[in-house]
Short mmCIF file of C-alpha atoms in Angstrom, two decimals:
data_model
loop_
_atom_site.label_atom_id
_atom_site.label_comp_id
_atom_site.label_asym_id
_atom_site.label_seq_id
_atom_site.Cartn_x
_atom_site.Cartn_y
_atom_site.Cartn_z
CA UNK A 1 -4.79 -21.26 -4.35
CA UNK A 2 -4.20 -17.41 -3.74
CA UNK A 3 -1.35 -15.07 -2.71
CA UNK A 4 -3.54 -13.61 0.63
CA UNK A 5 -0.57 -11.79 2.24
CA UNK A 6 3.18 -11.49 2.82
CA UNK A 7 5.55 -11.04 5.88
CA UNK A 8 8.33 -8.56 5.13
CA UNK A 9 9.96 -10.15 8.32
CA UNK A 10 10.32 -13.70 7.72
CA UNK A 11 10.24 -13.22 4.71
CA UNK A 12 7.27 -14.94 2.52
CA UNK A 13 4.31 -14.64 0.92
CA UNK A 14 0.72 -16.52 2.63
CA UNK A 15 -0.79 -18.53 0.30
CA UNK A 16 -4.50 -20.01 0.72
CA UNK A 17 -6.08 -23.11 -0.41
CA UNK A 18 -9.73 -24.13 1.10
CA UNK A 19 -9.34 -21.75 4.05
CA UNK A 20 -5.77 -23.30 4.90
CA UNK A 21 -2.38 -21.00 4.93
CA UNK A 22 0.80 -22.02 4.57
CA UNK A 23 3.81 -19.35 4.75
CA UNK A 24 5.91 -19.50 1.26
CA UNK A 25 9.66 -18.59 2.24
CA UNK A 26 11.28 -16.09 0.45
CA UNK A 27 14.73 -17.05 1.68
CA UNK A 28 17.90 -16.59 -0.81
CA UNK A 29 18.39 -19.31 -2.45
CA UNK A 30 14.41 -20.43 -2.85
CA UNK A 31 13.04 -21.87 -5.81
CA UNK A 32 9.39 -20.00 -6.62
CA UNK A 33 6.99 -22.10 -9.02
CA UNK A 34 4.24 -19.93 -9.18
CA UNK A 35 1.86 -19.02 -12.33
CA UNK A 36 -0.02 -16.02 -11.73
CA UNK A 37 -4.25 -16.60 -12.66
CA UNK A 38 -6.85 -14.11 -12.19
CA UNK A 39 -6.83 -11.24 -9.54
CA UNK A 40 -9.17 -10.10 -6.97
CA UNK A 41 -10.02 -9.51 -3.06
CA UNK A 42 -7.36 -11.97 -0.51
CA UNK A 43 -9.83 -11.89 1.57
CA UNK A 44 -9.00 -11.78 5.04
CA UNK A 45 -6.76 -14.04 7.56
CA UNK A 46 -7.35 -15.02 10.94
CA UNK A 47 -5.81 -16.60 13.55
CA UNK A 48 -6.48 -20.35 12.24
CA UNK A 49 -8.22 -19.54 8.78
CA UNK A 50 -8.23 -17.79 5.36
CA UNK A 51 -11.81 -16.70 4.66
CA UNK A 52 -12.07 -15.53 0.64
CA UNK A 53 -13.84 -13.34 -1.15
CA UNK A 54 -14.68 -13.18 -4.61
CA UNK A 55 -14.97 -9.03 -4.77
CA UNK A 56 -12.90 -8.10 -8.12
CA UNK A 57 -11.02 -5.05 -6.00
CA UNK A 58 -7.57 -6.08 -5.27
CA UNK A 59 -5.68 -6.95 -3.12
CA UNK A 60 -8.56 -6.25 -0.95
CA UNK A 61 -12.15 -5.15 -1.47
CA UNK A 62 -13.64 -2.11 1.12
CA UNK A 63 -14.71 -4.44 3.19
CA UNK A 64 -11.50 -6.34 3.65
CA UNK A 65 -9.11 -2.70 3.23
CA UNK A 66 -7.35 -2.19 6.71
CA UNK A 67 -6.66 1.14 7.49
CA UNK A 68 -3.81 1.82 10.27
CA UNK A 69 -5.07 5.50 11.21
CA UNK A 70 -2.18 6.43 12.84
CA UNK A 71 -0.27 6.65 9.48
CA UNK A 72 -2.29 9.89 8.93
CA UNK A 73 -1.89 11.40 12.58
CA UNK A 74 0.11 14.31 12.15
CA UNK A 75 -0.17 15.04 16.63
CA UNK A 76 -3.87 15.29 16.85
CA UNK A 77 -5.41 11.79 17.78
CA UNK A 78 -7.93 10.65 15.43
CA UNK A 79 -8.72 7.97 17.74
CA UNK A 80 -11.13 7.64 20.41
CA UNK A 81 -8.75 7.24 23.04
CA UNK A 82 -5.41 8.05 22.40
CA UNK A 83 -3.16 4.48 23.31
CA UNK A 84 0.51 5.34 21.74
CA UNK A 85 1.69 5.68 25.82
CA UNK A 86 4.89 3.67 24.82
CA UNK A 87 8.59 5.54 24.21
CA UNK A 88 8.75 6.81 20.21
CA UNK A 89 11.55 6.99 18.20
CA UNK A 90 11.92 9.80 15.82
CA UNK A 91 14.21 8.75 12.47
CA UNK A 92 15.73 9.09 9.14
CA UNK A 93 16.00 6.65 6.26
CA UNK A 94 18.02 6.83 3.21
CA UNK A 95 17.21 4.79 0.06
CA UNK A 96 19.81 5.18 -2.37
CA UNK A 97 21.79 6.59 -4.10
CA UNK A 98 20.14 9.97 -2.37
CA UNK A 99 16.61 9.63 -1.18
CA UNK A 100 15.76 10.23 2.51
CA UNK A 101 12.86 10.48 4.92
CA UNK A 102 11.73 10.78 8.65
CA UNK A 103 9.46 8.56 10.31
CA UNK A 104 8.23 7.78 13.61
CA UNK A 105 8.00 4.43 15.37
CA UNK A 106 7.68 2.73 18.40
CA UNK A 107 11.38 3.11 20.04
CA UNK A 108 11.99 -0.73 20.66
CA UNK A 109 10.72 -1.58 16.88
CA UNK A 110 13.09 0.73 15.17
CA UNK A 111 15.45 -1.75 13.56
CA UNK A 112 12.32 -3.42 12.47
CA UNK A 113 10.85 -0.67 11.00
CA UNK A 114 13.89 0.29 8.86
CA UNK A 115 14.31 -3.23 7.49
CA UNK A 116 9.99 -3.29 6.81
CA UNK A 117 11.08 -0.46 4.44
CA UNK A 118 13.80 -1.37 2.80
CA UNK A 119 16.29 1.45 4.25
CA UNK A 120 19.46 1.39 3.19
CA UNK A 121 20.79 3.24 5.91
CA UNK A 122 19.11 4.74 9.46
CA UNK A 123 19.25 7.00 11.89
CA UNK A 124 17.71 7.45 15.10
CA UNK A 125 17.63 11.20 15.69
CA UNK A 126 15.20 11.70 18.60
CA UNK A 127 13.38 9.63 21.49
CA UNK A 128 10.33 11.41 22.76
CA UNK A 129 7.38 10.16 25.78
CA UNK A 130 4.20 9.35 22.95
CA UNK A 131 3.28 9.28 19.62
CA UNK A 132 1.61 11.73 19.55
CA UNK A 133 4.72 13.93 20.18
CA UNK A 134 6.68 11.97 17.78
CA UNK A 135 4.15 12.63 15.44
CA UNK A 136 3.95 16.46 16.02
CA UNK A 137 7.76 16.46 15.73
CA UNK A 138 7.91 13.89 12.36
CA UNK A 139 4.90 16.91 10.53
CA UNK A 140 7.32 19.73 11.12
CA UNK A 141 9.97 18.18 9.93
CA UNK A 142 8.04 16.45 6.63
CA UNK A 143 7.88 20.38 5.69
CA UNK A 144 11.71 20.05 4.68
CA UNK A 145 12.29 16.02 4.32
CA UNK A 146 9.48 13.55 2.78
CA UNK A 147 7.67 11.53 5.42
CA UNK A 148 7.05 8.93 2.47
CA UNK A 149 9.01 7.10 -0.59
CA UNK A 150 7.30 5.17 -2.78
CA UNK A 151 8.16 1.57 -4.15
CA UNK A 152 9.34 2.43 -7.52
CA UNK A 153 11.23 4.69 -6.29
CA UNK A 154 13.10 2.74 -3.76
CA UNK A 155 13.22 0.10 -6.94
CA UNK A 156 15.27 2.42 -8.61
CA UNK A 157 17.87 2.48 -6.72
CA UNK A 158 18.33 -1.35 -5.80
CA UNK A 159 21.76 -1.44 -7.55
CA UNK A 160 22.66 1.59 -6.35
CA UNK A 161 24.86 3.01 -3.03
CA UNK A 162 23.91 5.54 -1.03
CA UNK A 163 25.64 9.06 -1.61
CA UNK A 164 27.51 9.37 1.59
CA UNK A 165 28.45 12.92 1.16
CA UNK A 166 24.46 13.70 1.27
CA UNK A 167 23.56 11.83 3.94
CA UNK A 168 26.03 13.19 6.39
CA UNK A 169 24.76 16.27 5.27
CA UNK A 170 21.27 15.76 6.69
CA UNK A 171 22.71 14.39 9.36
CA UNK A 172 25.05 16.64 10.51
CA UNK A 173 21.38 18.90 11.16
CA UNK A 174 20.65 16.32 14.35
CA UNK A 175 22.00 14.85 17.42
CA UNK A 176 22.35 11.10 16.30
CA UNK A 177 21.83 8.86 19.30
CA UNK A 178 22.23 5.83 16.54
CA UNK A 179 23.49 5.16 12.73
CA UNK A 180 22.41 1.75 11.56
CA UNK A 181 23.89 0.30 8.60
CA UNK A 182 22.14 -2.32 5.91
CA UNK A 183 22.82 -5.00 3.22
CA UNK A 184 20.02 -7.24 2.36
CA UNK A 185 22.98 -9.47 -0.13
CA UNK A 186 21.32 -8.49 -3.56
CA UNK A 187 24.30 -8.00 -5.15
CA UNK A 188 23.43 -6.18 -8.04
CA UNK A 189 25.13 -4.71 -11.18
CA UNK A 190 22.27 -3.10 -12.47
CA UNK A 191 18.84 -2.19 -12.11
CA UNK A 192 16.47 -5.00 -11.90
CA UNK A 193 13.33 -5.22 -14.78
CA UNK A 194 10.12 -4.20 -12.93
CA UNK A 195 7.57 -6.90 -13.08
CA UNK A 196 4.82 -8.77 -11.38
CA UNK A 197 6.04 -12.85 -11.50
CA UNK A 198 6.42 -15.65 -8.85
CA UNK A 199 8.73 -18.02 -11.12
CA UNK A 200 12.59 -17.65 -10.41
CA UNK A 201 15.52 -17.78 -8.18
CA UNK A 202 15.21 -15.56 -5.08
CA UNK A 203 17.97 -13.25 -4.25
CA UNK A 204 16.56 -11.47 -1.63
CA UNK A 205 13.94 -9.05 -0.43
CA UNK A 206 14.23 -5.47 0.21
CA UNK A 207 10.94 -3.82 2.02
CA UNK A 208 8.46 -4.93 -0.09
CA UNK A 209 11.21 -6.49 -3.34
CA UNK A 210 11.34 -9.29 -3.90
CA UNK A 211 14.52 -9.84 -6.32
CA UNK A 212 14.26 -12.76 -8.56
CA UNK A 213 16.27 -14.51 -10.88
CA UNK A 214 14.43 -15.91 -13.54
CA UNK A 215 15.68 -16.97 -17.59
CA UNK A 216 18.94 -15.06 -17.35
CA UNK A 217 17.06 -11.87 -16.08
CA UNK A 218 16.84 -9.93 -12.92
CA UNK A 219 13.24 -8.93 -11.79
CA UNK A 220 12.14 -7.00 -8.62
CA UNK A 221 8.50 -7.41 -7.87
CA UNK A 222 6.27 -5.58 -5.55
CA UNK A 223 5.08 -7.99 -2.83
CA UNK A 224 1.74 -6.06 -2.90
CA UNK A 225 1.13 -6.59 -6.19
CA UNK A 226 1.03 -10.48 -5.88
CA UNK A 227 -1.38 -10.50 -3.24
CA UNK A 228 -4.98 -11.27 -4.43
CA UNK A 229 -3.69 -13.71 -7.16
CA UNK A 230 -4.67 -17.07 -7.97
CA UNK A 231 -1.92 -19.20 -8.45
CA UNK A 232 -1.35 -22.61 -10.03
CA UNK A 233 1.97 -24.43 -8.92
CA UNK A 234 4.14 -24.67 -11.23
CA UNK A 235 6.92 -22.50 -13.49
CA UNK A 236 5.49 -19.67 -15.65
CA UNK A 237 5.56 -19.53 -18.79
CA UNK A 238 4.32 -16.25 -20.11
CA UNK A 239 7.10 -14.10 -21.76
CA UNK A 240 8.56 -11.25 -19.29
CA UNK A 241 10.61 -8.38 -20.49
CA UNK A 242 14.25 -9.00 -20.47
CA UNK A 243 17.13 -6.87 -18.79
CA UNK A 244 19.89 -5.69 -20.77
CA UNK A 245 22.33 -8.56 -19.38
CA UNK A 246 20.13 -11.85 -20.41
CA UNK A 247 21.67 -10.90 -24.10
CA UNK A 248 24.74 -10.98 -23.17
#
């Protein structure tokens, strides 16, 4: 068996076995028995199959790497035809306790997007014809407000609230058409250990953390860094680095 994806939606990890795939929920409350093996290429997933591959890159080989090139248009199409013809929402997202960005999304997937991240909080600042507008739009702006945040960094601030007084500051620089406002029920006192493990409790998922509970410990793990594992079903039992609060 091998961790071959995960759905930030739903959300759960995909897990293979003889070209089958069966969709691991990562509700609260869920009870993960996974030992992590050896790690290389998932592969890739089709409609009705998992076909593997036994490249050692992970979690996917060159062959297998999807690139969304759209991710790097900053208003000049790099496609052949340009297809983003659909209404684009300009944003911001704050991570807490005071990181923010701006993106650009599809207008009718914006909730979606924000939650894909793990944003804390969001607003929807602009609504523009194409993407490649939005995208011309989201580069100037990047100049003065990062168009990316990285995992660890959004890890670090799990436990965390977001500093009010700063975000109404950047926002008080746009005409908000929309605030949204979200809690993804962590509940947590402190920061969680960083660590790559599919054995616990789960709390929750934030973007791409999962929070787990696991021998009086906390642990937020990267979805993206179980993907390419082999797996054997049952508890693990390798020793993880304790938080502060399993000592008591």
């Amino acid at each position: 068996m091998q961790f071959v994806g995960y759905d930030t939606a739903g959300p759960g990890l995909f897990l293979a076995s003889d070209g089958d795939v069966e969709h691991v929920t990562l509700d609260p409350g869920t009870e993960l028995t996974y030992t992590l093996g050896e790690r290389h290429c998932a592969g890739v997933m089709t409609d009705d199959e998992h076909r593997a591959c036994e490249t050692d890159a992970a979690p996917y080989c060159r062959d297998h790497r999807s690139t969304w090139v759209c991710a790097k248009c900053t208003g000049t199409c790099l496609k052949d035809v340009m297809d983003c013809h659909d209404a684009h929402a300009i944003y911001l997202a704050a991570f807490a306790p005071d990181v923010f960005k701006v993106g650009v999304t599809k207008e009718w997937r914006l909730e979606t997007r924000f939650r894909e991240q793990g944003a804390d909080r969001g607003a929807h600042i602009r609504t523009v014809a194409n993407g490649r507008i939005a995208r011309e739009i989201e580069a100037g702006l990047a100049d003065e407000i990062p168009d990316r945040i990285r995992v660890p960094t959004k890890r670090d601030g799990l436990h965390r609230k977001v500093d009010e007084a700063a975000w109404e500051s950047l926002l008080s620089e746009f005409d908000v058409l929309d605030r949204f406002d979200f809690d993804y029920g962590l509940e947590l006192g402190a920061r969680p250990v960083d660590e790559v493990i599919a054995t616990g409790t789960v709390r929750g998922v934030q973007g791409r953390l999962l929070v787990l509970d696991h021998a009086g410990s906390t642990y937020a793990v990267d979805l993206r860094d179980l993907v390419g594992h082999e797996v054997t079903a049952e508890a693990t039992t390798r020793d993880v680095q304790s938080s502060l609060g399993a000592w008591g």
